[in-house]
């Protein structure tokens, strides 16, 4: 693998600040008006293997690689998964990420999960060798001028980018797939999409595919005629008919039984629904929004989800960032939660509750495995149990851990083992570094000696978790 460390000249954009860090292959452009973000483009070329010669321009923020016809770079090699990998372009560079493929991605003989690419980086996907090269072109990504979409809040770049996509697609009838971890607010986004659509005066019907017993899902979705089965004493409309003219949200669509997926696909393609026990079909006009925390392409690889149904559901696909990737939004969210709590306090003559700076910094440093839902619960519980009208760091620690020392690990069995383990390791690293840097007053040299790790490695870790360092002395 060739890794060129020479500086890459950057493309000038009038009216912007810019900087280039060749060691990280990073060029960041920040628009003065903040209505666009500008990212460096690139190209991926297959240089060896059965798909030699195929290539894809990285001319958008996310480029997919795999065997599926929906991928940006399609590889026919049977050892490649339907959705094998993706390249995500952000302010830090070009991130190559394994999307839970069966056979993995290899670089320099090692299987990797994610890595930032540098000029000339090569990696193995199945039996193909792919090479990355940056270009002088620039990708412009529109950002929303608003810091909210319905009840979903966020002024971070990632949230405003997502809001911009939703603002453009909400007024259409295109199916939208919302993917995100548990607690990120997928339901709020679905509700907002409906309220901004031309169907806002018609019903929004929610079907939780993970909560309905498997033997009842078909009945709940499509309805039944009288006498269709034992106990069917009268006809009943399913959720498709209940949502006619409006929107149907298929929440946790990844939990839908495989044998029901062809029937759902048939309804989506024909625009007609057939009740259980009926020989007639009824026309329906329904906009579909789906939400899931699961990797549906991995389910396709495992034969648990139909590829054609996934294509039908994901005409527009939204990735909701986890809270740990948008810590800058936490003060805004906390303020919103406290405002609602203070309205109730004001109604009984109590003063408003505020939060100290150190407590807010702790909330921003926490990884939040439960995302916005967990943050909301912590803030509301702390405010409710507070003695006084100022939230201190110790109050949050008491709510979250029962003491200043954690006694149990935040286990989340809804995600794969390796991901759960990575979260715990990440949480440990973040908290350890925060305390270490605070105790040494931002002195990297002193902190590195105390932790017995190299100073340059400590600096890299602090940068990774956005932990500020203060005074610096030579060691």
Short mmCIF file of C-alpha atoms in Angstrom, two decimals:
data_model
loop_
_atom_site.label_atom_id
_atom_site.label_comp_id
_atom_site.label_asym_id
_atom_site.label_seq_id
_atom_site.Cartn_x
_atom_site.Cartn_y
_atom_site.Cartn_z
CA UNK A 1 0.00 0.00 0.00
CA UNK A 2 1.36 3.39 -0.97
CA UNK A 3 0.75 6.30 1.39
CA UNK A 4 1.93 9.63 0.01
CA UNK A 5 2.63 12.13 2.77
CA UNK A 6 3.28 15.08 0.46
CA UNK A 7 0.97 18.04 0.86
CA UNK A 8 -2.04 18.16 -1.45
CA UNK A 9 -2.86 21.64 -2.76
CA UNK A 10 -6.29 22.79 -1.65
CA UNK A 11 -9.03 24.27 -3.81
CA UNK A 12 -9.81 27.91 -3.05
CA UNK A 13 -13.41 28.87 -2.38
CA UNK A 14 -14.11 32.61 -2.16
CA UNK A 15 -15.45 33.85 1.15
CA UNK A 16 -14.39 30.87 3.23
CA UNK A 17 -11.94 29.94 5.91
CA UNK A 18 -9.94 26.87 5.07
CA UNK A 19 -7.06 24.81 6.31
CA UNK A 20 -5.26 21.72 5.08
CA UNK A 21 -3.59 19.02 7.15
CA UNK A 22 -1.76 16.72 4.76
CA UNK A 23 -0.85 14.20 7.47
CA UNK A 24 -4.54 13.53 7.99
CA UNK A 25 -5.49 14.07 4.33
CA UNK A 26 -7.95 16.64 5.58
CA UNK A 27 -9.23 19.81 4.00
CA UNK A 28 -12.08 21.60 5.70
CA UNK A 29 -14.04 24.51 4.32
CA UNK A 30 -16.49 26.43 6.50
CA UNK A 31 -18.87 28.79 4.73
CA UNK A 32 -19.32 32.22 6.30
CA UNK A 33 -23.07 31.94 5.84
CA UNK A 34 -22.98 28.37 7.17
CA UNK A 35 -25.52 27.28 4.54
CA UNK A 36 -23.12 24.81 2.90
CA UNK A 37 -20.19 22.72 3.95
CA UNK A 38 -17.47 21.94 1.44
CA UNK A 39 -15.60 18.66 1.33
CA UNK A 40 -12.72 17.31 -0.76
CA UNK A 41 -13.73 14.89 -3.52
CA UNK A 42 -11.84 11.76 -4.61
CA UNK A 43 -11.97 8.54 -6.61
CA UNK A 44 -11.88 4.81 -5.83
CA UNK A 45 -10.45 2.51 -8.54
CA UNK A 46 -10.35 -1.30 -8.60
CA UNK A 47 -6.76 -2.01 -9.66
CA UNK A 48 -6.68 -5.81 -9.23
CA UNK A 49 -9.26 -8.61 -9.09
CA UNK A 50 -12.34 -9.80 -11.00
CA UNK A 51 -13.81 -6.27 -11.12
CA UNK A 52 -10.59 -4.59 -12.25
CA UNK A 53 -11.14 -1.25 -13.95
CA UNK A 54 -14.35 -0.30 -12.16
CA UNK A 55 -14.29 3.00 -10.34
CA UNK A 56 -16.48 5.53 -8.59
CA UNK A 57 -16.16 9.26 -8.04
CA UNK A 58 -16.61 10.35 -4.44
CA UNK A 59 -18.82 13.28 -5.34
CA UNK A 60 -21.17 13.13 -2.37
CA UNK A 61 -20.84 12.66 1.36
CA UNK A 62 -21.52 8.92 1.43
CA UNK A 63 -20.47 6.39 -1.23
CA UNK A 64 -21.39 2.71 -0.92
CA UNK A 65 -19.45 -0.35 -2.14
CA UNK A 66 -20.99 -3.79 -2.57
CA UNK A 67 -22.73 -6.35 -4.73
CA UNK A 68 -26.15 -4.69 -4.59
CA UNK A 69 -27.38 -2.83 -7.66
CA UNK A 70 -28.10 0.07 -5.33
CA UNK A 71 -24.43 0.59 -4.47
CA UNK A 72 -22.39 3.40 -5.98
CA UNK A 73 -19.51 1.03 -6.75
CA UNK A 74 -20.96 -2.34 -7.78
CA UNK A 75 -18.67 -5.36 -7.47
CA UNK A 76 -19.85 -8.68 -8.92
CA UNK A 77 -17.37 -10.75 -6.91
CA UNK A 78 -19.50 -13.30 -4.95
CA UNK A 79 -17.26 -12.91 -1.88
CA UNK A 80 -18.48 -9.29 -1.57
CA UNK A 81 -21.57 -8.55 0.55
CA UNK A 82 -24.59 -6.71 -0.84
CA UNK A 83 -23.58 -3.64 1.15
CA UNK A 84 -19.94 -4.32 1.97
CA UNK A 85 -18.41 -0.96 2.79
CA UNK A 86 -18.92 2.77 2.58
CA UNK A 87 -16.78 5.87 2.41
CA UNK A 88 -18.05 8.79 4.47
CA UNK A 89 -16.63 12.24 3.78
CA UNK A 90 -16.63 14.69 6.66
CA UNK A 91 -14.48 17.43 8.17
CA UNK A 92 -11.87 14.84 9.23
CA UNK A 93 -11.34 13.34 5.78
CA UNK A 94 -12.45 10.19 3.91
CA UNK A 95 -13.50 7.46 6.34
CA UNK A 96 -13.62 3.90 4.98
CA UNK A 97 -16.04 1.84 7.06
CA UNK A 98 -17.05 -1.83 7.02
CA UNK A 99 -20.86 -2.04 6.94
CA UNK A 100 -20.99 -5.38 8.79
CA UNK A 101 -19.84 -7.36 5.75
CA UNK A 102 -19.37 -11.12 5.90
CA UNK A 103 -15.75 -11.26 4.71
CA UNK A 104 -14.53 -7.88 5.90
CA UNK A 105 -12.10 -5.26 4.62
CA UNK A 106 -8.34 -5.83 4.72
CA UNK A 107 -5.53 -3.31 4.69
CA UNK A 108 -1.88 -4.36 4.86
CA UNK A 109 -2.97 -7.87 5.81
CA UNK A 110 -5.12 -6.75 8.75
CA UNK A 111 -8.90 -6.81 8.92
CA UNK A 112 -10.17 -3.34 9.74
CA UNK A 113 -13.49 -1.92 10.81
CA UNK A 114 -12.83 1.73 9.89
CA UNK A 115 -9.88 3.86 8.84
CA UNK A 116 -9.25 7.31 7.39
CA UNK A 117 -7.83 7.00 3.89
CA UNK A 118 -4.74 8.84 2.70
CA UNK A 119 -3.60 9.47 -0.88
CA UNK A 120 -2.70 6.11 -2.41
CA UNK A 121 -4.28 4.00 0.35
CA UNK A 122 -5.20 0.53 -0.92
CA UNK A 123 -7.56 -1.98 0.65
CA UNK A 124 -9.01 -5.40 -0.13
CA UNK A 125 -12.75 -5.99 -0.64
CA UNK A 126 -13.40 -9.64 -1.42
CA UNK A 127 -10.94 -10.59 -4.18
CA UNK A 128 -10.56 -7.00 -5.37
CA UNK A 129 -7.84 -4.47 -4.54
CA UNK A 130 -9.14 -0.90 -4.41
CA UNK A 131 -7.07 2.29 -4.35
CA UNK A 132 -8.11 5.76 -3.14
CA UNK A 133 -6.88 9.04 -4.60
CA UNK A 134 -8.14 12.52 -3.64
CA UNK A 135 -8.98 15.05 -6.34
CA UNK A 136 -8.99 18.83 -6.60
CA UNK A 137 -12.79 18.91 -6.88
CA UNK A 138 -14.96 20.00 -3.98
CA UNK A 139 -18.24 18.48 -2.81
CA UNK A 140 -20.76 21.03 -1.52
CA UNK A 141 -23.29 19.71 0.99
CA UNK A 142 -26.30 21.96 1.71
CA UNK A 143 -27.15 22.69 5.33
CA UNK A 144 -30.46 23.80 6.76
CA UNK A 145 -30.60 27.38 8.00
CA UNK A 146 -32.74 26.14 10.91
CA UNK A 147 -31.69 24.39 14.09
CA UNK A 148 -34.83 22.27 14.35
CA UNK A 149 -37.13 20.08 12.33
CA UNK A 150 -40.43 19.68 14.12
CA UNK A 151 -39.53 18.78 17.70
CA UNK A 152 -36.08 17.49 16.76
CA UNK A 153 -33.38 19.99 17.77
CA UNK A 154 -29.75 20.50 16.76
CA UNK A 155 -27.49 23.23 15.42
CA UNK A 156 -24.54 20.91 14.74
CA UNK A 157 -23.39 20.39 11.15
CA UNK A 158 -24.60 16.77 11.09
CA UNK A 159 -28.10 17.66 12.26
CA UNK A 160 -28.48 20.64 9.93
CA UNK A 161 -27.32 18.51 7.04
CA UNK A 162 -29.98 15.93 7.91
CA UNK A 163 -32.62 18.66 8.33
CA UNK A 164 -31.79 19.97 4.83
CA UNK A 165 -32.50 16.54 3.31
CA UNK A 166 -35.76 16.24 5.25
CA UNK A 167 -36.90 19.73 4.26
CA UNK A 168 -36.48 18.84 0.59
CA UNK A 169 -38.13 15.42 0.81
CA UNK A 170 -40.95 16.01 3.33
CA UNK A 171 -43.32 17.57 0.81
CA UNK A 172 -42.92 14.68 -1.66
CA UNK A 173 -44.53 11.25 -1.45
CA UNK A 174 -41.18 9.43 -1.59
CA UNK A 175 -40.72 6.57 0.90
CA UNK A 176 -38.20 7.51 3.61
CA UNK A 177 -36.09 5.13 5.69
CA UNK A 178 -34.82 6.58 8.98
CA UNK A 179 -31.89 4.68 10.45
CA UNK A 180 -30.43 5.44 13.85
CA UNK A 181 -29.60 4.03 17.24
CA UNK A 182 -32.25 3.58 19.92
CA UNK A 183 -33.12 6.91 21.53
CA UNK A 184 -31.99 9.20 18.70
CA UNK A 185 -35.51 10.51 18.02
CA UNK A 186 -36.53 8.62 14.89
CA UNK A 187 -40.19 8.88 15.92
CA UNK A 188 -39.92 12.68 16.26
CA UNK A 189 -38.48 12.95 12.76
CA UNK A 190 -41.21 10.73 11.29
CA UNK A 191 -43.89 12.86 12.94
CA UNK A 192 -42.26 16.04 11.64
CA UNK A 193 -42.04 14.65 8.10
CA UNK A 194 -45.78 14.00 8.19
CA UNK A 195 -46.59 17.43 9.64
CA UNK A 196 -44.59 19.19 6.89
CA UNK A 197 -46.07 17.05 4.11
CA UNK A 198 -49.15 17.67 1.97
CA UNK A 199 -50.79 14.84 3.94
CA UNK A 200 -50.61 16.68 7.28
CA UNK A 201 -54.41 16.89 7.60
CA UNK A 202 -54.75 13.12 7.13
CA UNK A 203 -53.84 10.41 9.68
CA UNK A 204 -50.34 9.45 10.79
CA UNK A 205 -50.62 5.78 11.79
CA UNK A 206 -47.75 4.09 13.65
CA UNK A 207 -47.10 0.37 13.40
CA UNK A 208 -44.40 -0.94 15.77
CA UNK A 209 -43.23 -4.09 14.01
CA UNK A 210 -41.29 -5.17 17.08
CA UNK A 211 -44.16 -4.81 19.55
CA UNK A 212 -46.96 -6.66 17.72
CA UNK A 213 -46.97 -10.46 18.23
CA UNK A 214 -45.72 -12.14 15.01
CA UNK A 215 -48.96 -14.04 14.48
CA UNK A 216 -50.99 -10.79 14.54
CA UNK A 217 -48.86 -8.54 12.31
CA UNK A 218 -50.61 -9.51 9.07
CA UNK A 219 -54.00 -8.84 10.63
CA UNK A 220 -52.87 -5.50 12.09
CA UNK A 221 -51.41 -4.35 8.76
CA UNK A 222 -54.01 -5.60 6.29
CA UNK A 223 -57.15 -6.20 8.36
CA UNK A 224 -59.62 -9.10 8.05
CA UNK A 225 -63.13 -9.96 6.96
CA UNK A 226 -65.81 -11.35 9.21
CA UNK A 227 -65.29 -15.09 9.74
CA UNK A 228 -61.77 -15.04 8.29
CA UNK A 229 -60.54 -17.00 11.33
CA UNK A 230 -61.80 -18.15 14.70
CA UNK A 231 -62.82 -15.12 16.72
CA UNK A 232 -63.22 -12.80 13.73
CA UNK A 233 -66.80 -11.80 14.61
CA UNK A 234 -66.71 -8.71 12.41
CA UNK A 235 -64.67 -7.08 9.65
CA UNK A 236 -61.72 -4.93 10.66
CA UNK A 237 -59.63 -2.41 8.73
CA UNK A 238 -55.87 -2.79 8.92
CA UNK A 239 -53.40 0.04 9.39
CA UNK A 240 -52.99 0.59 5.66
CA UNK A 241 -56.67 1.45 5.34
CA UNK A 242 -56.60 3.48 8.57
CA UNK A 243 -53.76 5.55 7.09
CA UNK A 244 -55.43 6.01 3.68
CA UNK A 245 -54.61 9.48 2.40
CA UNK A 246 -52.01 9.94 5.10
CA UNK A 247 -48.78 8.38 6.34
CA UNK A 248 -47.93 4.95 7.74
CA UNK A 249 -44.85 4.70 9.94
CA UNK A 250 -43.36 1.20 10.03
CA UNK A 251 -41.31 1.49 13.20
CA UNK A 252 -38.55 -1.09 13.72
CA UNK A 253 -39.23 -2.45 10.23
CA UNK A 254 -36.22 -4.76 10.59
CA UNK A 255 -38.29 -6.92 12.93
CA UNK A 256 -40.85 -7.71 10.21
CA UNK A 257 -41.24 -11.45 9.59
CA UNK A 258 -39.66 -12.70 6.38
CA UNK A 259 -42.85 -14.42 5.20
CA UNK A 260 -44.78 -11.13 5.48
CA UNK A 261 -42.28 -9.09 3.49
CA UNK A 262 -43.54 -10.21 0.03
CA UNK A 263 -47.08 -9.23 1.03
CA UNK A 264 -45.89 -5.80 2.17
CA UNK A 265 -43.93 -5.38 -1.07
CA UNK A 266 -46.99 -6.32 -3.11
CA UNK A 267 -49.07 -3.61 -1.38
CA UNK A 268 -46.37 -0.99 -1.94
CA UNK A 269 -46.07 -1.86 -5.65
CA UNK A 270 -49.77 -2.24 -6.43
CA UNK A 271 -51.27 0.42 -4.16
CA UNK A 272 -53.92 -2.13 -3.14
CA UNK A 273 -54.50 -4.05 0.07
CA UNK A 274 -56.25 -7.39 0.48
CA UNK A 275 -57.78 -8.26 3.85
CA UNK A 276 -57.37 -11.69 5.36
CA UNK A 277 -60.30 -13.83 4.19
CA UNK A 278 -61.18 -11.54 1.28
CA UNK A 279 -60.94 -12.12 -2.47
CA UNK A 280 -61.20 -8.41 -3.24
CA UNK A 281 -58.51 -5.74 -3.11
CA UNK A 282 -59.03 -2.17 -1.93
CA UNK A 283 -57.07 0.78 -3.39
CA UNK A 284 -55.07 2.74 -0.82
CA UNK A 285 -53.06 5.97 -0.98
CA UNK A 286 -50.41 5.85 1.75
CA UNK A 287 -46.98 7.42 2.14
CA UNK A 288 -44.53 5.04 3.86
CA UNK A 289 -41.93 6.08 6.42
CA UNK A 290 -39.81 3.31 7.94
CA UNK A 291 -37.52 3.43 10.95
CA UNK A 292 -35.00 0.96 12.31
CA UNK A 293 -31.96 0.69 14.56
CA UNK A 294 -30.78 -2.44 12.74
CA UNK A 295 -28.44 -2.73 9.77
CA UNK A 296 -30.91 -3.86 7.12
CA UNK A 297 -28.20 -4.64 4.58
CA UNK A 298 -26.68 -7.13 7.01
CA UNK A 299 -30.12 -8.70 7.28
CA UNK A 300 -30.22 -8.90 3.47
CA UNK A 301 -26.86 -10.70 3.51
CA UNK A 302 -28.22 -13.09 6.14
CA UNK A 303 -31.37 -13.79 4.11
CA UNK A 304 -33.61 -12.17 6.74
CA UNK A 305 -34.73 -9.14 4.76
CA UNK A 306 -35.68 -8.86 1.09
CA UNK A 307 -33.41 -6.66 -1.01
CA UNK A 308 -36.26 -5.55 -3.30
CA UNK A 309 -38.31 -4.46 -0.28
CA UNK A 310 -35.36 -2.50 1.11
CA UNK A 311 -34.98 -0.69 -2.21
CA UNK A 312 -38.68 0.17 -2.14
CA UNK A 313 -38.51 1.53 1.45
CA UNK A 314 -35.25 3.50 1.15
CA UNK A 315 -35.80 5.82 -1.82
CA UNK A 316 -34.70 8.52 0.63
CA UNK A 317 -32.45 7.26 3.42
CA UNK A 318 -31.71 9.26 6.55
CA UNK A 319 -28.95 8.45 9.04
CA UNK A 320 -29.63 10.01 12.45
CA UNK A 321 -26.30 10.73 14.18
CA UNK A 322 -25.88 9.38 17.73
CA UNK A 323 -25.66 11.99 20.46
CA UNK A 324 -21.98 11.23 21.14
CA UNK A 325 -21.20 12.51 17.62
CA UNK A 326 -22.93 15.85 18.17
CA UNK A 327 -21.94 16.92 21.67
CA UNK A 328 -22.28 20.58 20.63
CA UNK A 329 -26.05 20.06 20.58
CA UNK A 330 -26.23 18.97 24.23
CA UNK A 331 -26.47 22.49 25.78
CA UNK A 332 -29.35 23.29 23.43
CA UNK A 333 -31.13 20.04 24.33
CA UNK A 334 -30.57 20.48 28.08
CA UNK A 335 -31.87 24.04 27.91
CA UNK A 336 -34.99 22.79 26.13
CA UNK A 337 -35.60 20.07 28.74
CA UNK A 338 -35.10 22.52 31.62
CA UNK A 339 -37.39 25.14 30.05
CA UNK A 340 -40.25 22.65 30.05
CA UNK A 341 -39.48 21.63 33.64
CA UNK A 342 -39.24 25.29 34.72
CA UNK A 343 -42.64 26.06 33.24
CA UNK A 344 -44.14 23.59 35.70
CA UNK A 345 -42.10 25.07 38.57
CA UNK A 346 -43.21 28.59 37.68
CA UNK A 347 -46.86 27.53 37.85
CA UNK A 348 -46.38 26.73 41.55
CA UNK A 349 -44.20 29.74 42.34
CA UNK A 350 -40.79 28.04 42.36
CA UNK A 351 -37.65 29.65 40.86
CA UNK A 352 -36.17 28.25 37.64
CA UNK A 353 -33.48 25.58 37.74
CA UNK A 354 -30.14 26.31 36.09
CA UNK A 355 -27.10 24.15 35.37
CA UNK A 356 -23.48 24.98 36.18
CA UNK A 357 -20.76 24.99 33.54
CA UNK A 358 -18.89 21.99 34.99
CA UNK A 359 -22.07 19.90 34.96
CA UNK A 360 -22.73 20.81 31.33
CA UNK A 361 -19.17 19.91 30.39
CA UNK A 362 -19.66 16.49 32.00
CA UNK A 363 -22.87 15.94 30.02
CA UNK A 364 -21.05 16.85 26.80
CA UNK A 365 -18.22 14.40 27.55
CA UNK A 366 -20.47 11.45 28.35
CA UNK A 367 -20.95 8.96 25.42
CA UNK A 368 -24.74 8.58 25.96
CA UNK A 369 -25.40 5.00 24.83
CA UNK A 370 -29.12 5.78 25.20
CA UNK A 371 -28.77 8.97 23.14
CA UNK A 372 -31.23 11.88 23.49
CA UNK A 373 -33.77 9.77 25.34
CA UNK A 374 -31.20 8.92 28.02
CA UNK A 375 -30.06 12.55 28.28
CA UNK A 376 -33.66 13.72 28.68
CA UNK A 377 -34.32 11.19 31.43
CA UNK A 378 -31.16 12.16 33.32
CA UNK A 379 -31.91 15.90 33.15
CA UNK A 380 -35.55 15.50 34.15
CA UNK A 381 -34.79 13.12 37.03
CA UNK A 382 -31.97 15.33 38.32
CA UNK A 383 -34.15 18.45 38.14
CA UNK A 384 -37.02 16.69 39.91
CA UNK A 385 -34.86 15.40 42.78
CA UNK A 386 -32.74 18.54 43.11
CA UNK A 387 -32.47 20.37 46.43
CA UNK A 388 -32.04 23.96 45.39
CA UNK A 389 -32.12 25.56 41.96
CA UNK A 390 -28.65 24.82 40.53
CA UNK A 391 -27.64 21.50 38.97
CA UNK A 392 -24.06 20.60 39.91
CA UNK A 393 -21.86 17.86 38.49
CA UNK A 394 -22.31 15.80 41.65
CA UNK A 395 -26.10 15.85 41.18
CA UNK A 396 -25.76 14.28 37.75
CA UNK A 397 -23.26 11.71 39.02
CA UNK A 398 -25.65 10.79 41.81
CA UNK A 399 -28.50 10.29 39.35
CA UNK A 400 -26.50 8.34 36.78
CA UNK A 401 -24.36 6.16 39.02
CA UNK A 402 -25.79 6.36 42.53
CA UNK A 403 -22.38 7.61 43.66
CA UNK A 404 -19.22 9.05 42.17
CA UNK A 405 -18.07 5.56 41.26
CA UNK A 406 -19.77 3.42 38.64
CA UNK A 407 -20.58 -0.05 39.89
CA UNK A 408 -22.14 -1.53 36.76
CA UNK A 409 -21.31 -1.41 33.08
CA UNK A 410 -23.78 0.11 30.56
CA UNK A 411 -24.59 -3.11 28.71
CA UNK A 412 -26.71 -2.80 25.58
CA UNK A 413 -27.66 -6.24 24.24
CA UNK A 414 -29.61 -4.75 21.31
CA UNK A 415 -26.37 -4.29 19.36
CA UNK A 416 -23.67 -6.81 18.37
CA UNK A 417 -21.11 -7.86 21.01
CA UNK A 418 -18.17 -6.13 19.33
CA UNK A 419 -20.09 -2.84 19.09
CA UNK A 420 -21.21 -3.02 22.73
CA UNK A 421 -17.62 -3.70 23.79
CA UNK A 422 -16.33 -0.81 21.68
CA UNK A 423 -18.81 1.56 23.35
CA UNK A 424 -17.67 0.57 26.82
CA UNK A 425 -14.02 1.00 25.87
CA UNK A 426 -14.83 4.38 24.34
CA UNK A 427 -16.66 5.47 27.49
CA UNK A 428 -13.74 4.41 29.67
CA UNK A 429 -11.20 6.25 27.49
CA UNK A 430 -13.27 9.43 27.42
CA UNK A 431 -13.90 9.54 31.17
CA UNK A 432 -10.31 8.60 32.06
CA UNK A 433 -8.90 11.32 29.81
CA UNK A 434 -11.29 13.98 31.10
CA UNK A 435 -10.28 13.34 34.71
CA UNK A 436 -6.60 13.02 33.79
CA UNK A 437 -6.45 16.32 31.89
CA UNK A 438 -8.46 18.14 34.58
CA UNK A 439 -6.20 16.85 37.36
CA UNK A 440 -3.10 18.01 35.48
CA UNK A 441 -4.64 21.37 34.55
CA UNK A 442 -4.33 20.67 30.83
CA UNK A 443 -0.60 19.95 30.98
CA UNK A 444 -0.08 17.22 28.37
CA UNK A 445 3.46 16.42 29.45
CA UNK A 446 2.49 15.92 33.08
CA UNK A 447 -0.60 13.98 32.10
CA UNK A 448 1.35 11.67 29.79
CA UNK A 449 3.86 10.90 32.53
CA UNK A 450 1.09 10.17 35.03
CA UNK A 451 -0.77 7.89 32.58
CA UNK A 452 2.48 6.33 31.33
CA UNK A 453 1.60 6.85 27.67
CA UNK A 454 3.42 8.78 24.95
CA UNK A 455 2.63 12.48 24.79
CA UNK A 456 1.81 12.39 21.06
CA UNK A 457 -0.56 9.46 21.65
CA UNK A 458 -2.28 11.33 24.49
CA UNK A 459 -2.68 14.36 22.23
CA UNK A 460 -4.27 12.15 19.56
CA UNK A 461 -6.71 10.65 22.08
CA UNK A 462 -7.70 14.08 23.40
CA UNK A 463 -8.29 15.25 19.84
CA UNK A 464 -10.40 12.14 19.14
CA UNK A 465 -12.74 12.90 22.05
CA UNK A 466 -12.63 16.71 21.63
CA UNK A 467 -11.10 17.14 25.10
CA UNK A 468 -9.50 20.59 25.39
CA UNK A 469 -5.97 20.88 26.74
CA UNK A 470 -4.70 23.97 28.45
CA UNK A 471 -1.18 25.06 29.27
CA UNK A 472 1.64 23.10 27.68
CA UNK A 473 5.19 22.70 28.92
CA UNK A 474 8.18 20.95 27.44
CA UNK A 475 8.93 17.62 28.99
#
